[in-house]
Short mmCIF file of N, CA and C in Angstrom, two decimals:
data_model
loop_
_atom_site.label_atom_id
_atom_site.label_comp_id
_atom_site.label_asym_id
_atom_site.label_seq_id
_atom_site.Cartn_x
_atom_site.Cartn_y
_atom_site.Cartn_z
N UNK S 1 -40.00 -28.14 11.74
CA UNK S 1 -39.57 -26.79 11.47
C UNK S 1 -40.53 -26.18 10.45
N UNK S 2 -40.61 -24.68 10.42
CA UNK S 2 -42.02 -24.53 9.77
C UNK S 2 -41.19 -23.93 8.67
N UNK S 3 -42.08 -23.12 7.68
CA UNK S 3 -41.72 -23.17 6.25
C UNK S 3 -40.66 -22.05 6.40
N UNK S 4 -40.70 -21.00 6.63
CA UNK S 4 -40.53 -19.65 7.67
C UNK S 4 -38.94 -19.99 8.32
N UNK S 5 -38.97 -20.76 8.97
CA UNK S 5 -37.61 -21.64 9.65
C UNK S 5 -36.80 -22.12 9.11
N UNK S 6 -36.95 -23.19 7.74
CA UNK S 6 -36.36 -23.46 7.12
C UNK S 6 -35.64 -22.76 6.14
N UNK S 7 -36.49 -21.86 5.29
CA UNK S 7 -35.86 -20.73 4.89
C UNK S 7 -34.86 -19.59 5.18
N UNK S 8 -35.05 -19.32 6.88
CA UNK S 8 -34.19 -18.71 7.63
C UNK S 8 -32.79 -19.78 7.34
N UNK S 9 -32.76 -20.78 8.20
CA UNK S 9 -31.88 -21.28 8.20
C UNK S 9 -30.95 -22.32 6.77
N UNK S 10 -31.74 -21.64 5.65
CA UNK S 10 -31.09 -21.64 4.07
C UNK S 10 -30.33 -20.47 4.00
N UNK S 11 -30.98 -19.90 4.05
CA UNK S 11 -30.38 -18.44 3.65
C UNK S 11 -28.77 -17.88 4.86
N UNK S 12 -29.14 -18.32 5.94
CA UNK S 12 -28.14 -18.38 6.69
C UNK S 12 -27.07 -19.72 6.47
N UNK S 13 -27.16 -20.51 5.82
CA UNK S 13 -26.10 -21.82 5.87
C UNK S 13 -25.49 -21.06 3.97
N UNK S 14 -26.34 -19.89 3.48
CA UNK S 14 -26.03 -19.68 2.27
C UNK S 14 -24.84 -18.77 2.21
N UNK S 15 -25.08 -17.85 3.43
CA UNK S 15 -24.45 -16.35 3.68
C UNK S 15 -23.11 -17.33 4.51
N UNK S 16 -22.92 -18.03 5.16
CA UNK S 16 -22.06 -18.23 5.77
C UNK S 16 -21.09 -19.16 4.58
N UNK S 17 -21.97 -20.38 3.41
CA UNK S 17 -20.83 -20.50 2.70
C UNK S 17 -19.87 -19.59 2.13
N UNK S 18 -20.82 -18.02 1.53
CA UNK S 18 -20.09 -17.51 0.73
C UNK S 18 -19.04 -16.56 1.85
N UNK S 19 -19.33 -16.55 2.80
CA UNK S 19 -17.68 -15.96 3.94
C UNK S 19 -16.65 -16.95 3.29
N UNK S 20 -16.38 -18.49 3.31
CA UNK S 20 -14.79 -18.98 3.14
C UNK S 20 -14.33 -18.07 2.07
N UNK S 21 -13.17 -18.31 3.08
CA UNK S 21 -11.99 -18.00 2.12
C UNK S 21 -11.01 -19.09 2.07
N UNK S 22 -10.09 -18.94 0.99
CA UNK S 22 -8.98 -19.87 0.89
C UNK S 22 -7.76 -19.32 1.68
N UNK S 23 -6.92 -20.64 1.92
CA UNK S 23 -6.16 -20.04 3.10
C UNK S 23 -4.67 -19.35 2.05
N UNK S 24 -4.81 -19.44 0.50
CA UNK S 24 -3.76 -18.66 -0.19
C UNK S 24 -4.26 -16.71 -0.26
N UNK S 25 -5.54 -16.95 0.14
CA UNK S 25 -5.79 -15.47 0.53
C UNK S 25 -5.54 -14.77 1.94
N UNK S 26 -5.06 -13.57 0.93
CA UNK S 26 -4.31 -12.91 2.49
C UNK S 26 -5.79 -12.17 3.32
N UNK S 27 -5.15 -12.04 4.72
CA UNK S 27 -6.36 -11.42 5.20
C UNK S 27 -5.88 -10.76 6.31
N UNK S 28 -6.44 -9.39 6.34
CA UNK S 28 -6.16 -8.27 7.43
C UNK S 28 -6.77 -8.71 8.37
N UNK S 29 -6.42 -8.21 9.84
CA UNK S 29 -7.48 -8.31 10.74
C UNK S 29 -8.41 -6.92 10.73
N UNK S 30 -9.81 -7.62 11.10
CA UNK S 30 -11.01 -6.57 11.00
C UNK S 30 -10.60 -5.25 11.77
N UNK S 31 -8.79 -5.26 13.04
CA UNK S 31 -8.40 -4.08 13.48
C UNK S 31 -7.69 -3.17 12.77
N UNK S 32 -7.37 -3.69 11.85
CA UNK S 32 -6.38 -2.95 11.01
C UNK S 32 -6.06 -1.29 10.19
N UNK S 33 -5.92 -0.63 10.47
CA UNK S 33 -6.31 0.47 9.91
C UNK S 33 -7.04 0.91 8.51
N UNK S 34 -8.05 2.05 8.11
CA UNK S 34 -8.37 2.03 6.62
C UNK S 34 -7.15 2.01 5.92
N UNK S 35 -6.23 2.93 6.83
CA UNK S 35 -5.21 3.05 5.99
C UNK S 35 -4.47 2.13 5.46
N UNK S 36 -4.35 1.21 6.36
CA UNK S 36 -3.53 -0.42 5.70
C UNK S 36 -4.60 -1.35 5.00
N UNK S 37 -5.94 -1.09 5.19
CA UNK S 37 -6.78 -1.42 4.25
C UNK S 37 -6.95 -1.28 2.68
N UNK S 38 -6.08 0.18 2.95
CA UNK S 38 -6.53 0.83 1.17
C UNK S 38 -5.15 0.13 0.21
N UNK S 39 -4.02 -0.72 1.11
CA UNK S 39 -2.72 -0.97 0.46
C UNK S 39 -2.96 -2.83 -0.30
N UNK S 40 -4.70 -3.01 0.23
CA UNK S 40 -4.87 -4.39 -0.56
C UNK S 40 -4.78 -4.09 -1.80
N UNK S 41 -3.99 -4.22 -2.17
CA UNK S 41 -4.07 -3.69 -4.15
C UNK S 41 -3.04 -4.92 -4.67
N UNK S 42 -3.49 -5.34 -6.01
CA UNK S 42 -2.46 -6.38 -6.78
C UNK S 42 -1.02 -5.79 -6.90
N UNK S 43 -0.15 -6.73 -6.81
CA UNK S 43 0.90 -6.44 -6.85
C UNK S 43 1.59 -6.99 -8.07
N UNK S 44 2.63 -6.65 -8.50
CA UNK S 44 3.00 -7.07 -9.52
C UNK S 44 4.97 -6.56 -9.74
N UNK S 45 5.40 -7.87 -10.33
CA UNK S 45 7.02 -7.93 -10.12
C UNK S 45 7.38 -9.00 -9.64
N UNK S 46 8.76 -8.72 -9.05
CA UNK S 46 9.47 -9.67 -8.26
C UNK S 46 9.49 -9.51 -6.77
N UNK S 47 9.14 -8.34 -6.20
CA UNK S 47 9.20 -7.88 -4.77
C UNK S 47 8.29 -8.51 -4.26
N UNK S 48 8.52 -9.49 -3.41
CA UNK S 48 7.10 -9.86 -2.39
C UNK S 48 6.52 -8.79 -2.17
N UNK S 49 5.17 -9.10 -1.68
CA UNK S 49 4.14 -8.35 -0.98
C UNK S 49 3.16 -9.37 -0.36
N UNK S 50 3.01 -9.01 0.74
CA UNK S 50 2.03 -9.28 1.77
C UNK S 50 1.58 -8.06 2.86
N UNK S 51 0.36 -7.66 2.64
CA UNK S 51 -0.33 -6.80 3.33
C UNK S 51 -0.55 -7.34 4.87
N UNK S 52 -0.42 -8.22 5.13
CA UNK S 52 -0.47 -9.18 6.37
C UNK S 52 0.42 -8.48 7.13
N UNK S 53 1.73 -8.29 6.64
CA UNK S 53 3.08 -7.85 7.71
C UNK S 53 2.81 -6.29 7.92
N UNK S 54 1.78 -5.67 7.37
CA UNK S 54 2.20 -4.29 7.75
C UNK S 54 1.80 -3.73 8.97
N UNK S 55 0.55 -4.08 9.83
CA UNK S 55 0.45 -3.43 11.13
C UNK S 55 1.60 -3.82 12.09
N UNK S 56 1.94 -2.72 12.67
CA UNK S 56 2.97 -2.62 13.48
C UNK S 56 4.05 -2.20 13.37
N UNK S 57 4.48 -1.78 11.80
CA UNK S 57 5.18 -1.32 10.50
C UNK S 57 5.11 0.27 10.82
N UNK S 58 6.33 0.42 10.44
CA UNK S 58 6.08 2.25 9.89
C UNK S 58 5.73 1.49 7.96
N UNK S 59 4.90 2.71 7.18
CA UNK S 59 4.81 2.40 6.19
C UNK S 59 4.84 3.75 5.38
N UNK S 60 5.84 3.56 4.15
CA UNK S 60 6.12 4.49 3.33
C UNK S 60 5.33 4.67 2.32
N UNK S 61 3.97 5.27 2.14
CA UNK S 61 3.54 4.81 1.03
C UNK S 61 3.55 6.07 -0.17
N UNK S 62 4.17 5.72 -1.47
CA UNK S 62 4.70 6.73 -2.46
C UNK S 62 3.45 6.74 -3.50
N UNK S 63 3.08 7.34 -4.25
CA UNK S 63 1.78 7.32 -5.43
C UNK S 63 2.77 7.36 -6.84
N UNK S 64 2.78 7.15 -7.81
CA UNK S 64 3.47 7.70 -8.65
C UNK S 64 3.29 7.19 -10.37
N UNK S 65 3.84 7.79 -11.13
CA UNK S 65 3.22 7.13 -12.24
C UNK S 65 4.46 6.79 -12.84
N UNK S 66 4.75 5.99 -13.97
CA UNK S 66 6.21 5.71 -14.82
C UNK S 66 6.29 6.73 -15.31
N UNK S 67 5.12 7.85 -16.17
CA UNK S 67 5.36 8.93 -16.84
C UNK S 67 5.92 10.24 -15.67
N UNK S 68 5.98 10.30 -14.24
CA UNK S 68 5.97 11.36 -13.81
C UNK S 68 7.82 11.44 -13.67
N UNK S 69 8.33 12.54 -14.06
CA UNK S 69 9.50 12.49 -13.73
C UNK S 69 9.96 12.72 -12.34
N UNK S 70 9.32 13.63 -11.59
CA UNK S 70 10.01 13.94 -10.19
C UNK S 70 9.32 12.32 -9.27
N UNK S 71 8.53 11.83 -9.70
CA UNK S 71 8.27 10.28 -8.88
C UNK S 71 9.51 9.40 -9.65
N UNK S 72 10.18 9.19 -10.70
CA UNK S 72 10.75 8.10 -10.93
C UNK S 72 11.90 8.86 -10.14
N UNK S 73 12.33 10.40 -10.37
CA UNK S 73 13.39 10.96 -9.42
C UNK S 73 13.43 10.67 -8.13
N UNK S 74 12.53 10.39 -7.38
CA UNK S 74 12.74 10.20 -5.63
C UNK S 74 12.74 8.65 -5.83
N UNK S 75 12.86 7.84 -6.73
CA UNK S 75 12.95 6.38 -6.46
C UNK S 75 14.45 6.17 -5.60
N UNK S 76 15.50 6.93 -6.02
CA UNK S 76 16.40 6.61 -5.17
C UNK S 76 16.38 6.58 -3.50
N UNK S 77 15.58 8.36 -3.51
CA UNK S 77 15.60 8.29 -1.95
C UNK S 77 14.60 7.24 -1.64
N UNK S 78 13.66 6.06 -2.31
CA UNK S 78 12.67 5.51 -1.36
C UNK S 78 13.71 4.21 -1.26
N UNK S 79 14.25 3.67 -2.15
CA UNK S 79 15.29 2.90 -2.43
C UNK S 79 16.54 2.65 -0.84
N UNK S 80 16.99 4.32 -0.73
CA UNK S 80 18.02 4.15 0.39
C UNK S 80 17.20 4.61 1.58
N UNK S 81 15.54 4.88 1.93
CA UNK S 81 15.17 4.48 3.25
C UNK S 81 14.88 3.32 3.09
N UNK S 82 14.36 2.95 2.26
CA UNK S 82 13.70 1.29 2.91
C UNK S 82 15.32 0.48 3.44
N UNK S 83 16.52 0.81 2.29
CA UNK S 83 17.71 0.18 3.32
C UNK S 83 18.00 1.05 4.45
N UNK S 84 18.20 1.89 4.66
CA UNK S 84 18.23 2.15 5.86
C UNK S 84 17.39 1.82 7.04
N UNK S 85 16.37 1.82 7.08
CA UNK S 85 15.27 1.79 8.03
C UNK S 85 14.41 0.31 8.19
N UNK S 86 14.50 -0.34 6.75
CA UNK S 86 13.87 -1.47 6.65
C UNK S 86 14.77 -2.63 7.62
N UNK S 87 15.29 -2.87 8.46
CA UNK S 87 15.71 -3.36 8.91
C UNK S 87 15.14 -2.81 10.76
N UNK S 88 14.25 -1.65 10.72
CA UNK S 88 14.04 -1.39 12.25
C UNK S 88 12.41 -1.32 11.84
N UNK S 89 12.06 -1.71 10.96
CA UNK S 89 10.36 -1.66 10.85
C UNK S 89 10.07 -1.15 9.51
N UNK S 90 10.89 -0.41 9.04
CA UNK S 90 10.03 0.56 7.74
C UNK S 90 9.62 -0.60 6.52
N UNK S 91 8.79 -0.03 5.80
CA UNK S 91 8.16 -0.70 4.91
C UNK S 91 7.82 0.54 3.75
N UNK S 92 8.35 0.59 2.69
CA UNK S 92 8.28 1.15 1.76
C UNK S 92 7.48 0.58 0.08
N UNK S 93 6.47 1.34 0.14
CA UNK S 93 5.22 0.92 -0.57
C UNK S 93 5.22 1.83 -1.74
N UNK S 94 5.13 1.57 -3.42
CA UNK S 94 4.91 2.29 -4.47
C UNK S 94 3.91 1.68 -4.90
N UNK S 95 2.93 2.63 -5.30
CA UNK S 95 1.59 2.66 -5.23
C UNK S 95 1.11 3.07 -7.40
N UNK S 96 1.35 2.36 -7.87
CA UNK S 96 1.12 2.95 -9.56
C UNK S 96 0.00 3.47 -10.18
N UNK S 97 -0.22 4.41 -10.31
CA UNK S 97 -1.70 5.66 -11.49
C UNK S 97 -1.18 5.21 -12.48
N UNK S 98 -0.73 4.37 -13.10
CA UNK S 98 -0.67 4.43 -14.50
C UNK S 98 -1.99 4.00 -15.35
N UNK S 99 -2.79 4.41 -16.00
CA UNK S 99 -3.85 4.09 -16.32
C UNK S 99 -4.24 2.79 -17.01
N UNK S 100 -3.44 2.11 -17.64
CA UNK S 100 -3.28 0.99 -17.98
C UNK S 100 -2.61 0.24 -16.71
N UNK S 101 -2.72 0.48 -15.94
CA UNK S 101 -2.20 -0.40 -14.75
C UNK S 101 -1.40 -1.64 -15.03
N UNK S 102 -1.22 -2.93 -14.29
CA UNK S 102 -0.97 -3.65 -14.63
C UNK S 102 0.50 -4.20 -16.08
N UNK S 103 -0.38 -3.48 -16.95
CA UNK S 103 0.50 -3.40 -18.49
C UNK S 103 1.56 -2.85 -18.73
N UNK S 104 1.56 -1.92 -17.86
CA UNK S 104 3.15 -0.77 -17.73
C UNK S 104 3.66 -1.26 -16.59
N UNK S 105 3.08 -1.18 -15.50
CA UNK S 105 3.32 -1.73 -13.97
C UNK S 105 4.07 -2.53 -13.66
N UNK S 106 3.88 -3.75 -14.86
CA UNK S 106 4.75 -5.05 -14.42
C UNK S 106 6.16 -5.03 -15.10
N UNK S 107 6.17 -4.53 -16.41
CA UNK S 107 7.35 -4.30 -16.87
C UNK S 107 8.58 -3.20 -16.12
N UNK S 108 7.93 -2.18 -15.78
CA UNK S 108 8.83 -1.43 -14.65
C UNK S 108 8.77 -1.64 -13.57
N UNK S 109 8.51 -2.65 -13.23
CA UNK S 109 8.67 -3.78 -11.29
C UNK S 109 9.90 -4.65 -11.77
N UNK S 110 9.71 -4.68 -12.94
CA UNK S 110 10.89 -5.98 -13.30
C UNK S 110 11.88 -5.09 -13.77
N UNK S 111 12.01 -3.99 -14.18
CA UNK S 111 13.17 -3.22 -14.64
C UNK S 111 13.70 -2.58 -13.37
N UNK S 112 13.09 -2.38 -12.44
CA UNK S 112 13.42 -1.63 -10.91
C UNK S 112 13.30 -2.25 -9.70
N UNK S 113 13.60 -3.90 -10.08
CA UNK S 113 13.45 -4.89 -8.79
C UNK S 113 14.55 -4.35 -8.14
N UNK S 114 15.82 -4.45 -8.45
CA UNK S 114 16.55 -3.94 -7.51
C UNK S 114 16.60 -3.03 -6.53
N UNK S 115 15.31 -2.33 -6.30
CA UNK S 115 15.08 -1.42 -5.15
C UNK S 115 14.53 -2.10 -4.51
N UNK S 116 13.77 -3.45 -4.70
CA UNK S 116 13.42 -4.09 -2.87
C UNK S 116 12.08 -3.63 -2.68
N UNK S 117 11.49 -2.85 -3.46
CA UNK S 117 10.03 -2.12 -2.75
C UNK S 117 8.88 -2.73 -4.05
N UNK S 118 7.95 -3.68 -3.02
CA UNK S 118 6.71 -3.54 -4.06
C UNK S 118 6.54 -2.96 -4.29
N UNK S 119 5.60 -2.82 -6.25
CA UNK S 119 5.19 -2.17 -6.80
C UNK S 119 3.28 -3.02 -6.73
N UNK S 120 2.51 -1.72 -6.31
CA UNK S 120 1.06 -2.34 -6.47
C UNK S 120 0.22 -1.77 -7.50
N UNK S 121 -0.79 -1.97 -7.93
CA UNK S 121 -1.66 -1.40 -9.02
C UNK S 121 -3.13 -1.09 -8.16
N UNK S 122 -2.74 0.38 -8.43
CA UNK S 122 -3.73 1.31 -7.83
C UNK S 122 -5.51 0.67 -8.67
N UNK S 123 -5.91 1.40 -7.77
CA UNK S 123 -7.41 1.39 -8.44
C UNK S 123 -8.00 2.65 -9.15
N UNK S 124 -9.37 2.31 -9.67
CA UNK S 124 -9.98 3.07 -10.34
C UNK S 124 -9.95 4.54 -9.57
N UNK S 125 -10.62 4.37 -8.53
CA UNK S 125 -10.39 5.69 -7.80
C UNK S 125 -9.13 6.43 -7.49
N UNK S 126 -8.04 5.80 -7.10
CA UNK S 126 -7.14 6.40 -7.14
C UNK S 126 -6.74 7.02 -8.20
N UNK S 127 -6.65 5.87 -9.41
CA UNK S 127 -6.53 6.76 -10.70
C UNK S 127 -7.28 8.01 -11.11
N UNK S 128 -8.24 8.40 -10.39
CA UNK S 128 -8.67 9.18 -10.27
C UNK S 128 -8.49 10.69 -9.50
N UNK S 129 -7.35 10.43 -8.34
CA UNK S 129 -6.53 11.08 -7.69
C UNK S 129 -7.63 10.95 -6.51
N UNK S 130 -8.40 9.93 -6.34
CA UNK S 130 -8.87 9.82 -4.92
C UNK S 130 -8.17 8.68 -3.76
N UNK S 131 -8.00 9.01 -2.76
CA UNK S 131 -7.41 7.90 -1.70
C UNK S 131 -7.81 7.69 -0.50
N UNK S 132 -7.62 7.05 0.18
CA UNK S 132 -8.21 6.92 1.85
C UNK S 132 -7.43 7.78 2.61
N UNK S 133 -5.86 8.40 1.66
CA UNK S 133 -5.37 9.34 2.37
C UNK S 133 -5.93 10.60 2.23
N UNK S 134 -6.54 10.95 1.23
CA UNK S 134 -6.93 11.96 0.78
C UNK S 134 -6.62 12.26 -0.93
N UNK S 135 -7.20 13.66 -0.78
CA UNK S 135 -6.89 13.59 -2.80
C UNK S 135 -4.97 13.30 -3.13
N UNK S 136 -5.05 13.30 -4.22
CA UNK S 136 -3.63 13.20 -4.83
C UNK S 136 -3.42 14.20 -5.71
N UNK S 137 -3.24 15.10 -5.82
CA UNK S 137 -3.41 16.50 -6.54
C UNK S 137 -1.97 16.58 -7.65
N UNK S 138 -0.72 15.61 -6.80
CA UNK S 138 0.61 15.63 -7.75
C UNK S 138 1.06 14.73 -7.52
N UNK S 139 2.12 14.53 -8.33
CA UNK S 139 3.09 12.83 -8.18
C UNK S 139 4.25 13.60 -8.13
N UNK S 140 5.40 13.10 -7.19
CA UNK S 140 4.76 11.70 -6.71
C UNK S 140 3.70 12.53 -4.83
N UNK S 141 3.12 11.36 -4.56
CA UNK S 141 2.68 12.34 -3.56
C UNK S 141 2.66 11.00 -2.24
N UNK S 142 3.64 11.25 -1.37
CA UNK S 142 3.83 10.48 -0.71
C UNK S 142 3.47 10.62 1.21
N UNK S 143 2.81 9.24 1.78
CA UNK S 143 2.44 9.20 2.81
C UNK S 143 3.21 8.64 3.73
N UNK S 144 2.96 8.45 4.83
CA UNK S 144 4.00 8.16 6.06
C UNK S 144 2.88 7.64 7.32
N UNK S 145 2.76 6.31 7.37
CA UNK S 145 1.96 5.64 8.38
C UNK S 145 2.68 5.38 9.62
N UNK S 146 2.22 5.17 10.72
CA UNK S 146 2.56 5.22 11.97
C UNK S 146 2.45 3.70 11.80
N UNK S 147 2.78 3.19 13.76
CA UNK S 147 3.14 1.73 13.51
C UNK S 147 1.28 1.03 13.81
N UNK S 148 0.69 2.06 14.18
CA UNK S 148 -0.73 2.12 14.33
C UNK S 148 -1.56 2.14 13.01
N UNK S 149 -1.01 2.82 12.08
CA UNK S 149 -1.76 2.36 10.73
C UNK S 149 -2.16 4.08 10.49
N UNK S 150 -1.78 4.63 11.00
CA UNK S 150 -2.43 5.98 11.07
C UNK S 150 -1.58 7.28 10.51
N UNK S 151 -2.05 7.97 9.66
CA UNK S 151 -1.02 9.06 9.06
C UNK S 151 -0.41 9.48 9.78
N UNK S 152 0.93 10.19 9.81
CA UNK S 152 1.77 10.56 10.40
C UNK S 152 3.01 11.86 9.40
N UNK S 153 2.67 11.52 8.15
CA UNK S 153 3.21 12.66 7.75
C UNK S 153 2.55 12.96 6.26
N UNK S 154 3.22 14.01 5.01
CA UNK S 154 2.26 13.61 3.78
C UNK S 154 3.10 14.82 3.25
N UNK S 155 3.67 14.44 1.76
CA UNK S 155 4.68 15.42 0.92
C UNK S 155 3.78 15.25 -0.31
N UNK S 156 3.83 16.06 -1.01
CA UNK S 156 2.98 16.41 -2.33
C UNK S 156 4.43 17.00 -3.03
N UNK S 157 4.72 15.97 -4.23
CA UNK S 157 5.82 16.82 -4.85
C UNK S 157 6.94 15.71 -4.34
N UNK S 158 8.43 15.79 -5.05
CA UNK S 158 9.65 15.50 -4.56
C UNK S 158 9.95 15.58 -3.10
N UNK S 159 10.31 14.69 -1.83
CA UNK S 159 10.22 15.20 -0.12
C UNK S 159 11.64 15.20 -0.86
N UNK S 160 12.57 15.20 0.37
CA UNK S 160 14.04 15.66 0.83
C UNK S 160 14.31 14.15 1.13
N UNK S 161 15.25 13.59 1.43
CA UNK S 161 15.82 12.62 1.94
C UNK S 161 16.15 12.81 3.43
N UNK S 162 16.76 13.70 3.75
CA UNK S 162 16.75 13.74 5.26
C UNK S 162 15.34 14.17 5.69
N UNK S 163 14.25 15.16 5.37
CA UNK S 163 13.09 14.68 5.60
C UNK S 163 12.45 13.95 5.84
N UNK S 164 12.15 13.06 5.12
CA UNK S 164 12.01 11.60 5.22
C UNK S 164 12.47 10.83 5.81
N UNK S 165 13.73 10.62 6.09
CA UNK S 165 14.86 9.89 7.13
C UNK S 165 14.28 10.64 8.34
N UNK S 166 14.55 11.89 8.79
CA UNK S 166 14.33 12.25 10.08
C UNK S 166 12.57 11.85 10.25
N UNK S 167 11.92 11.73 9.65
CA UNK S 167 10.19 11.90 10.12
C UNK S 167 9.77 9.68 10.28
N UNK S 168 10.99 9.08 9.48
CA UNK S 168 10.70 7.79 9.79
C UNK S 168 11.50 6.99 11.09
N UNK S 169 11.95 7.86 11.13
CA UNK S 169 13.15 7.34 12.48
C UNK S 169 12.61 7.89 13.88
N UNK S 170 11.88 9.12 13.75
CA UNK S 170 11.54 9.31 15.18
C UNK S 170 9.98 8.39 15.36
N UNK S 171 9.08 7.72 14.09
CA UNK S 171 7.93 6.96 14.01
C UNK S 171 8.87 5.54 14.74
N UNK S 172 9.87 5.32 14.44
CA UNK S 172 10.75 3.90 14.65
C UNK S 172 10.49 3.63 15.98
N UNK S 173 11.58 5.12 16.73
CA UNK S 173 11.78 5.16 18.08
C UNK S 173 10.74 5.03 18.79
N UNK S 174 9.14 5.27 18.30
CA UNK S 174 8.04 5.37 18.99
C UNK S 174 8.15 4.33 20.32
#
């Protein structure tokens, strides 16, 4: 093998170690939507999370901060869809801007386990009010994924409860 060859095939036995992964890491399939892409974020609390279960999912996804009052206000309505609906597919996702992430994040996952809905820790960009959904201009500002991974609805501000109920139930029936 010439010098040229060997090198190729270093550099390739190099690139392919650093692909493993461990099998405690979760992993999307390469079909998966950006949109269920952008929900890999740390999680933190008592609520499971696995990004694994969501294609095929309707998915609720809420933005919100501990400081915003009309986001800690709609915690109820995300609270009584995920029971309602979480039992025919829905999946209800809170998504945290708190700028200290993590540090505030985990203490109010553990004060608001009783709603059943992971809490994840947004990123830099988001904290920024950027998303794969688009900007975030207010909190709470909430999205609505199809079972395809694909937007399907989008409230800026407090939604309605029957809003929400009616726009996740006819995604159900799909």
């Amino acid at each position: 093998m010439s010098r040229r060859g060997a090198l190729v095939a270093a550099l390739v036995g190099l690139w392919l170690a650093g692909c493993h992964r461990t099998s405690e890491e979760p992993r999307l399939t390469g079909t998966a939507s950006p949109y269920l892409r952008a929900l890999w974020l740390p999680a933190v609390g008592p609520t499971p999370w696995d990004p694994r279960a969501l294609p095929g999912r309707v998915v609720l996804v809420s933005f919100f901060a501990t400081w915003s009052f009309p986001a800690l206000a709609q915690l109820p309505t995300l609270e009584a869809l995920q029971k309602e609906h979480g039992p025919q597919g829905l999946r209800v996702v809170l998504v945290g801007l708190d700028l200290d992430g993590a540090r505030t994040l985990a203490p109010f996952a553990e004060e608001y386990a009783s709603l059943g809905i992971p809490v994840l820790v947004s990123d830099a960009p988001m904290q920024q009010g950027q998303s794969a959904y688009g900007l975030i201009p207010a909190l709470p500002a909430t999205f609505l994924l199809d079972k395809e991974g694909r937007v399907a609805g989008a409230w800026q501000g407090m939604a309605g409860h029957q809003a929400l109920s009616d726009a996740v139930h006819t995604l159900l029936e799909r």
